[in-house]
Short mmCIF file of C-alpha atoms and ligand atoms in Angstrom, two decimals:
data_model
loop_
_atom_site.label_atom_id
_atom_site.label_comp_id
_atom_site.label_asym_id
_atom_site.label_seq_id
_atom_site.Cartn_x
_atom_site.Cartn_y
_atom_site.Cartn_z
CA UNK A 1 55.18 -66.92 -67.58
CA UNK A 2 52.72 -69.71 -68.26
CA UNK A 3 53.67 -73.40 -68.58
CA UNK A 4 51.18 -75.11 -70.70
CA UNK A 5 50.94 -78.82 -70.16
CA UNK A 6 50.15 -81.24 -72.99
CA UNK A 7 46.61 -82.61 -73.04
CA UNK A 8 46.71 -85.83 -70.97
CA UNK A 9 49.82 -84.71 -69.15
CA UNK A 10 50.15 -86.99 -65.86
CA UNK A 11 49.77 -85.72 -62.24
CA UNK A 12 53.39 -86.70 -61.81
CA UNK A 13 54.51 -84.46 -64.60
CA UNK A 14 52.50 -81.54 -63.30
CA UNK A 15 53.98 -82.15 -59.85
CA UNK A 16 57.43 -82.34 -61.35
CA UNK A 17 56.91 -78.98 -63.11
CA UNK A 18 55.58 -77.33 -59.85
CA UNK A 19 58.82 -78.36 -58.20
CA UNK A 20 61.05 -77.16 -61.09
CA UNK A 21 59.29 -73.71 -60.94
CA UNK A 22 59.76 -73.40 -57.27
CA UNK A 23 63.40 -74.40 -57.59
CA UNK A 24 63.80 -71.57 -60.26
CA UNK A 25 62.60 -69.09 -57.52
CA UNK A 26 59.19 -68.60 -58.99
CA UNK A 27 55.77 -69.17 -57.40
CA UNK A 28 53.73 -71.91 -59.09
CA UNK A 29 49.89 -72.01 -59.40
CA UNK A 30 48.22 -74.90 -61.08
CA UNK A 31 45.05 -73.90 -63.03
CA UNK A 32 43.12 -77.01 -64.14
CA UNK A 33 41.13 -76.06 -67.14
CA UNK A 34 38.61 -78.11 -69.13
CA UNK A 35 41.02 -78.34 -72.11
CA UNK A 36 44.37 -78.48 -70.46
CA UNK A 37 46.27 -77.73 -67.24
CA UNK A 38 48.43 -74.72 -67.04
CA UNK A 39 50.91 -73.64 -64.42
CA UNK A 40 51.37 -69.96 -63.82
CA UNK A 41 54.91 -69.26 -62.81
CA UNK A 42 55.04 -65.81 -61.26
CA UNK A 43 58.00 -63.78 -60.06
CA UNK A 44 61.15 -62.18 -61.27
CA UNK A 45 62.19 -64.10 -64.21
CA UNK A 46 65.94 -64.74 -64.85
CA UNK A 47 66.97 -65.15 -68.52
CA UNK A 48 67.08 -68.82 -69.71
CA UNK A 49 64.22 -69.82 -67.28
CA UNK A 50 61.63 -70.30 -70.11
CA UNK A 51 64.07 -72.59 -72.01
CA UNK A 52 64.73 -74.65 -68.83
CA UNK A 53 61.16 -75.12 -68.33
CA UNK A 54 60.33 -76.01 -71.92
CA UNK A 55 62.26 -79.15 -71.81
CA UNK A 56 60.16 -80.59 -68.97
CA UNK A 57 58.31 -83.84 -69.59
CA UNK A 58 54.56 -83.15 -70.42
CA UNK A 59 55.12 -79.49 -71.25
CA UNK A 60 53.57 -78.39 -74.56
CA UNK A 61 54.78 -74.86 -74.40
CA UNK A 62 55.97 -71.95 -72.15
CA UNK A 63 54.68 -68.46 -72.88
CA UNK A 64 55.18 -64.94 -71.31
CA UNK A 65 52.27 -63.23 -69.74
CA UNK A 66 52.14 -59.98 -71.24
CA UNK A 67 49.64 -58.14 -69.03
CA UNK A 68 50.96 -56.50 -65.93
CA UNK A 69 48.31 -58.57 -63.98
CA UNK A 70 49.23 -62.24 -64.07
CA UNK A 71 46.95 -64.45 -62.30
CA UNK A 72 43.94 -62.40 -63.25
CA UNK A 73 44.79 -62.34 -66.92
CA UNK A 74 42.80 -64.25 -69.51
CA UNK A 75 46.22 -65.22 -70.97
CA UNK A 76 46.54 -67.73 -68.34
CA UNK A 77 43.02 -69.03 -68.41
CA UNK A 78 40.91 -68.89 -71.55
CA UNK A 79 37.63 -69.88 -69.75
CA UNK A 80 35.74 -67.60 -67.33
CA UNK A 81 36.22 -68.56 -63.77
CA UNK A 82 32.94 -69.76 -61.99
CA UNK A 83 33.06 -68.57 -58.45
CA UNK A 84 30.63 -70.65 -56.25
CA UNK A 85 29.95 -69.78 -52.53
CA UNK A 86 26.94 -71.52 -51.03
CA UNK A 87 23.81 -70.64 -53.03
CA UNK A 88 25.76 -68.12 -55.22
CA UNK A 89 27.42 -69.04 -58.43
CA UNK A 90 28.79 -66.32 -60.66
CA UNK A 91 30.62 -66.88 -63.99
CA UNK A 92 28.38 -69.56 -65.43
CA UNK A 93 25.41 -69.43 -67.83
CA UNK A 94 23.12 -68.51 -64.96
CA UNK A 95 23.43 -64.94 -63.75
CA UNK A 96 24.11 -64.54 -59.99
CA UNK A 97 21.74 -61.96 -58.30
CA UNK A 98 22.84 -60.60 -54.89
CA UNK A 99 20.20 -58.53 -53.31
CA UNK A 100 19.29 -57.03 -49.98
CA UNK A 101 19.45 -53.83 -48.04
CA UNK A 102 22.51 -51.55 -47.97
CA UNK A 103 22.70 -52.04 -44.17
CA UNK A 104 21.45 -54.67 -41.84
CA UNK A 105 19.21 -52.68 -39.46
CA UNK A 106 17.27 -55.25 -37.47
CA UNK A 107 16.51 -58.97 -37.41
CA UNK A 108 13.02 -58.42 -38.83
CA UNK A 109 14.30 -56.07 -41.62
CA UNK A 110 16.93 -58.53 -42.92
CA UNK A 111 14.83 -61.60 -42.51
CA UNK A 112 11.91 -60.06 -44.40
CA UNK A 113 14.23 -58.82 -47.11
CA UNK A 114 15.94 -62.36 -47.36
CA UNK A 115 12.65 -64.03 -47.89
CA UNK A 116 11.41 -61.33 -50.29
CA UNK A 117 14.48 -61.43 -52.56
CA UNK A 118 14.71 -65.11 -52.59
CA UNK A 119 11.12 -65.46 -53.50
CA UNK A 120 11.77 -63.21 -56.44
CA UNK A 121 14.85 -65.09 -57.55
CA UNK A 122 17.92 -63.76 -55.88
CA UNK A 123 20.63 -66.27 -55.30
CA UNK A 124 22.42 -64.45 -52.58
CA UNK A 125 21.64 -61.85 -49.69
CA UNK A 126 23.53 -58.69 -49.30
CA UNK A 127 23.56 -56.46 -46.23
CA UNK A 128 26.29 -54.40 -44.65
CA UNK A 129 27.09 -54.82 -40.99
CA UNK A 130 30.25 -52.80 -41.16
CA UNK A 131 29.45 -49.68 -43.13
CA UNK A 132 31.87 -47.32 -44.81
CA UNK A 133 30.13 -43.89 -44.49
CA UNK A 134 31.29 -40.57 -45.68
CA UNK A 135 30.48 -39.00 -42.47
CA UNK A 136 31.60 -40.37 -39.08
CA UNK A 137 28.21 -39.21 -37.64
CA UNK A 138 26.29 -41.55 -40.00
CA UNK A 139 25.05 -44.97 -39.00
CA UNK A 140 28.18 -47.16 -39.04
CA UNK A 141 26.43 -50.57 -38.99
CA UNK A 142 25.43 -53.14 -36.34
CA UNK A 143 28.81 -54.84 -36.61
CA UNK A 144 28.76 -58.36 -35.04
CA UNK A 145 25.20 -58.12 -33.97
CA UNK A 146 24.41 -57.48 -37.81
CA UNK A 147 26.57 -60.37 -38.83
CA UNK A 148 24.62 -62.77 -36.57
CA UNK A 149 21.37 -61.45 -38.19
CA UNK A 150 22.67 -62.22 -41.59
CA UNK A 151 23.67 -65.80 -40.50
CA UNK A 152 20.14 -66.14 -39.18
CA UNK A 153 18.60 -65.15 -42.50
CA UNK A 154 20.85 -67.60 -44.21
CA UNK A 155 19.74 -70.33 -41.92
CA UNK A 156 16.14 -69.55 -42.76
CA UNK A 157 16.35 -69.02 -46.43
CA UNK A 158 19.58 -70.95 -47.57
CA UNK A 159 20.83 -67.70 -49.21
CA UNK A 160 24.56 -67.16 -49.29
CA UNK A 161 25.71 -64.10 -47.29
CA UNK A 162 27.60 -61.25 -48.94
CA UNK A 163 28.86 -58.56 -46.60
CA UNK A 164 31.56 -55.95 -46.57
CA UNK A 165 34.81 -56.17 -44.41
CA UNK A 166 36.18 -52.88 -43.83
CA UNK A 167 39.39 -53.49 -42.03
CA UNK A 168 42.11 -56.11 -41.96
CA UNK A 169 41.59 -56.79 -38.16
CA UNK A 170 37.99 -57.55 -38.82
CA UNK A 171 38.54 -60.23 -41.53
CA UNK A 172 38.50 -63.25 -39.18
CA UNK A 173 35.30 -62.14 -37.49
CA UNK A 174 33.41 -61.31 -40.87
CA UNK A 175 34.77 -64.48 -42.40
CA UNK A 176 33.15 -66.50 -39.66
CA UNK A 177 29.73 -65.41 -40.68
CA UNK A 178 29.98 -64.46 -44.48
CA UNK A 179 30.03 -66.65 -47.51
CA UNK A 180 31.43 -63.87 -49.64
CA UNK A 181 33.60 -60.97 -48.34
CA UNK A 182 32.97 -57.67 -50.07
CA UNK A 183 35.77 -55.20 -50.50
CA UNK A 184 34.16 -51.76 -50.86
CA UNK A 185 34.99 -49.29 -53.42
CA UNK A 186 36.74 -46.96 -50.86
CA UNK A 187 39.03 -49.93 -50.02
CA UNK A 188 39.89 -51.15 -53.40
CA UNK A 189 43.53 -50.20 -53.06
CA UNK A 190 44.02 -51.14 -49.41
CA UNK A 191 46.59 -53.67 -50.09
CA UNK A 192 46.97 -55.26 -46.65
CA UNK A 193 43.16 -55.75 -46.66
CA UNK A 194 43.42 -57.39 -50.12
CA UNK A 195 46.12 -59.81 -48.92
CA UNK A 196 44.14 -60.67 -45.68
CA UNK A 197 40.86 -61.61 -47.57
CA UNK A 198 43.05 -63.47 -50.14
CA UNK A 199 44.30 -65.55 -47.27
CA UNK A 200 40.91 -66.04 -45.51
CA UNK A 201 39.78 -68.90 -47.87
CA UNK A 202 36.52 -67.05 -48.59
CA UNK A 203 35.32 -65.81 -52.08
CA UNK A 204 35.67 -62.09 -52.55
CA UNK A 205 33.70 -59.34 -54.36
CA UNK A 206 36.10 -56.56 -55.35
CA UNK A 207 34.44 -53.33 -55.97
CA UNK A 208 35.90 -50.82 -58.48
CA UNK A 209 37.31 -47.59 -56.55
CA UNK A 210 35.41 -44.64 -57.75
CA UNK A 211 38.61 -43.17 -59.43
CA UNK A 212 40.33 -46.42 -60.19
CA UNK A 213 41.34 -47.42 -63.75
CA UNK A 214 40.51 -50.94 -65.12
CA UNK A 215 44.26 -51.83 -64.72
CA UNK A 216 44.44 -50.69 -61.24
CA UNK A 217 41.31 -52.77 -60.53
CA UNK A 218 42.77 -55.80 -62.11
CA UNK A 219 46.11 -55.35 -60.12
CA UNK A 220 44.08 -55.10 -56.91
CA UNK A 221 42.41 -58.42 -57.81
CA UNK A 222 45.96 -59.72 -58.45
CA UNK A 223 46.87 -58.97 -54.69
CA UNK A 224 43.87 -61.25 -53.64
CA UNK A 225 44.89 -64.02 -56.07
CA UNK A 226 48.50 -63.82 -55.25
CA UNK A 227 47.62 -64.26 -51.56
CA UNK A 228 46.06 -67.63 -52.36
CA UNK A 229 42.42 -67.26 -53.37
CA UNK A 230 41.14 -68.08 -56.82
CA UNK A 231 37.55 -66.90 -56.13
CA UNK A 232 37.38 -63.28 -56.93
CA UNK A 233 34.45 -61.53 -58.42
CA UNK A 234 34.99 -58.03 -59.99
CA UNK A 235 32.22 -55.42 -59.53
CA UNK A 236 31.63 -52.29 -61.61
CA UNK A 237 29.86 -49.85 -59.26
CA UNK A 238 30.47 -46.60 -61.03
CA UNK A 239 33.08 -44.01 -60.97
CA UNK A 240 33.38 -40.29 -60.10
CA UNK A 241 33.07 -37.87 -63.12
CA UNK A 242 32.02 -34.29 -63.63
CA UNK A 243 28.44 -35.55 -64.19
CA UNK A 244 25.85 -34.74 -61.35
CA UNK A 245 22.68 -36.32 -62.67
CA UNK A 246 23.62 -39.66 -61.08
CA UNK A 247 25.50 -40.30 -57.91
CA UNK A 248 28.28 -42.08 -59.81
CA UNK A 249 28.67 -42.65 -63.55
CA UNK A 250 28.15 -46.31 -64.46
CA UNK A 251 30.46 -47.15 -67.40
CA UNK A 252 29.07 -50.40 -68.74
CA UNK A 253 31.79 -50.75 -71.36
CA UNK A 254 33.92 -52.00 -68.49
CA UNK A 255 31.92 -55.36 -68.54
CA UNK A 256 33.09 -56.43 -72.20
CA UNK A 257 36.43 -54.72 -71.77
CA UNK A 258 37.10 -56.84 -68.56
CA UNK A 259 35.70 -59.95 -70.29
CA UNK A 260 38.54 -59.75 -72.83
CA UNK A 261 41.33 -58.96 -70.31
CA UNK A 262 40.44 -61.31 -67.41
CA UNK A 263 39.01 -64.76 -66.66
CA UNK A 264 37.39 -63.46 -63.42
CA UNK A 265 33.56 -63.12 -63.39
CA UNK A 266 32.13 -59.64 -63.57
CA UNK A 267 29.09 -58.22 -61.78
CA UNK A 268 27.50 -54.79 -61.82
CA UNK A 269 26.02 -52.71 -59.04
CA UNK A 270 23.42 -50.41 -60.70
CA UNK A 271 22.22 -49.14 -57.08
CA UNK A 272 25.58 -47.42 -56.31
CA UNK A 273 26.24 -46.87 -60.07
CA UNK A 274 23.16 -44.64 -60.46
CA UNK A 275 22.12 -43.53 -56.98
CA UNK A 276 18.44 -43.13 -57.91
CA UNK A 277 16.00 -46.08 -57.56
CA UNK A 278 14.13 -44.94 -60.80
CA UNK A 279 17.25 -45.72 -62.85
CA UNK A 280 18.20 -49.05 -61.39
CA UNK A 281 15.89 -51.43 -63.25
CA UNK A 282 16.88 -50.05 -66.68
CA UNK A 283 20.67 -50.18 -65.76
CA UNK A 284 20.24 -53.82 -64.26
CA UNK A 285 18.75 -54.93 -67.68
CA UNK A 286 21.59 -52.97 -69.54
CA UNK A 287 24.18 -54.81 -67.33
CA UNK A 288 22.69 -58.23 -68.32
CA UNK A 289 22.50 -57.09 -71.97
CA UNK A 290 26.17 -56.22 -72.02
CA UNK A 291 27.19 -59.54 -70.50
CA UNK A 292 27.49 -59.16 -66.68
CA UNK A 293 27.76 -62.50 -64.89
CA UNK A 294 25.82 -61.12 -61.96
CA UNK A 295 23.98 -58.11 -60.30
CA UNK A 296 24.22 -56.69 -56.80
CA UNK A 297 21.11 -54.65 -55.92
CA UNK A 298 19.91 -52.80 -52.91
CA UNK A 299 16.51 -53.79 -51.80
CA UNK A 300 14.62 -52.60 -48.81
CA UNK A 301 11.31 -53.27 -47.21
CA UNK A 302 10.72 -49.54 -46.69
CA UNK A 303 13.29 -47.49 -48.68
CA UNK A 304 11.98 -44.20 -47.45
CA UNK A 305 13.05 -45.10 -43.92
CA UNK A 306 16.20 -46.92 -44.57
CA UNK A 307 19.15 -46.07 -42.47
CA UNK A 308 21.48 -45.89 -45.56
CA UNK A 309 21.08 -45.54 -49.36
CA UNK A 310 17.14 -45.66 -49.41
CA UNK A 311 17.18 -43.28 -52.34
CA UNK A 312 18.70 -45.99 -54.45
CA UNK A 313 17.01 -49.02 -53.05
CA UNK A 314 14.18 -50.98 -54.74
CA UNK A 315 11.08 -52.01 -52.97
CA UNK A 316 10.29 -55.76 -52.85
CA UNK A 317 7.81 -55.31 -55.75
CA UNK A 318 10.25 -53.14 -57.77
CA UNK A 319 12.74 -55.88 -57.36
CA UNK A 320 10.58 -58.62 -58.46
CA UNK A 321 9.67 -56.67 -61.60
CA UNK A 322 13.31 -55.91 -62.22
CA UNK A 323 14.09 -59.67 -62.00
CA UNK A 324 11.24 -60.32 -64.58
CA UNK A 325 12.71 -57.80 -67.00
CA UNK A 326 16.26 -59.08 -66.66
CA UNK A 327 15.19 -62.59 -67.16
CA UNK A 328 13.83 -61.57 -70.55
CA UNK A 329 17.11 -59.82 -71.41
CA UNK A 330 19.12 -62.82 -70.12
CA UNK A 331 17.10 -65.21 -72.55
CA UNK A 332 17.87 -62.86 -75.40
CA UNK A 333 21.74 -62.94 -74.72
CA UNK A 334 21.80 -66.65 -74.19
CA UNK A 335 21.90 -66.59 -70.33
CA UNK A 336 19.49 -67.49 -67.47
CA UNK A 337 18.76 -65.68 -64.28
C1 PEP B 1 27.62 -50.96 -50.53
O1 PEP B 1 27.72 -52.03 -51.22
O2 PEP B 1 26.67 -50.71 -49.76
C2 PEP B 1 28.78 -50.02 -50.59
C3 PEP B 1 29.20 -49.24 -49.61
O3 PEP B 1 29.18 -50.04 -51.87
P1 PEP B 1 30.66 -49.23 -52.56
O4 PEP B 1 31.81 -49.84 -51.68
O5 PEP B 1 30.51 -49.69 -53.86
O6 PEP B 1 30.36 -47.70 -52.27
MN1 MN B 2 24.82 -48.89 -50.09
#
């Protein structure tokens, strides 16, 4: 349930309610909003608990959270959460743009990419060092060497680093180098991994599983939030359908749907969502038009020779042009890029 504090409730009253909630066997999380402070009280609720909390000093009202996901629900927080990690900010008026190659391949490749995407307006650098590949014989990533290259690119450009963590045991290592941990689509329901990233203290991008429903995705986000993080970015990256003209099907209705259901910021990945470079710029613009808080785009200095996902990567020039087009759309919908 949600304990809504009165406007101007004192810190002492908030602390007291946190203590009361804990005594009643529920887990309290204080969410300080611009309008008011609410305390989410999560756990198995015994009867009479709401009435017991309602009488607390400084309490305006106690309400049930109807959605199965509690911490992720917009019911507990009417305003969209702004997640900030280094140079990246997602959820505010300005649209966050995360760009870079699918995989980190060499110092030169990632450094060149970082400089080019920054010059074109990207606010964070992406690049996989641990790669989830369909075949065990495909390039698996440079691992820690790749993470070091990402850190060097951050030192040079100031761009925040977004990179995937594939396994629970890798979380401490990846968290040492990354500003934002990416949970890949294939791992969306790896619950131990979700808990580990939630405890890491790092912001997280949670990608939608290719066969996951919106509710499953929001419940996956709930694992991260429940583990102690408040910095979760949801990413629509396309789902598996009968359609073959694209690698995945990119359902952009999920953006306004999620907007209604959750306070978490929402980004779109038109690279994996389409699987074809020529479709990426239009779908990036469409994502901005439909209200996405950010984009994650694959950009490579030489897509033809990329070690992964070259067929869906933009060149530096194509990325710069995509940014220009998205900026015009952003203005039309009251945002900035
Ligand atoms: C990626 O971002 O390179 C990636 C592997 O994405 P996804 O998990 O969405 O397939
Ligand atoms: Mn990729």
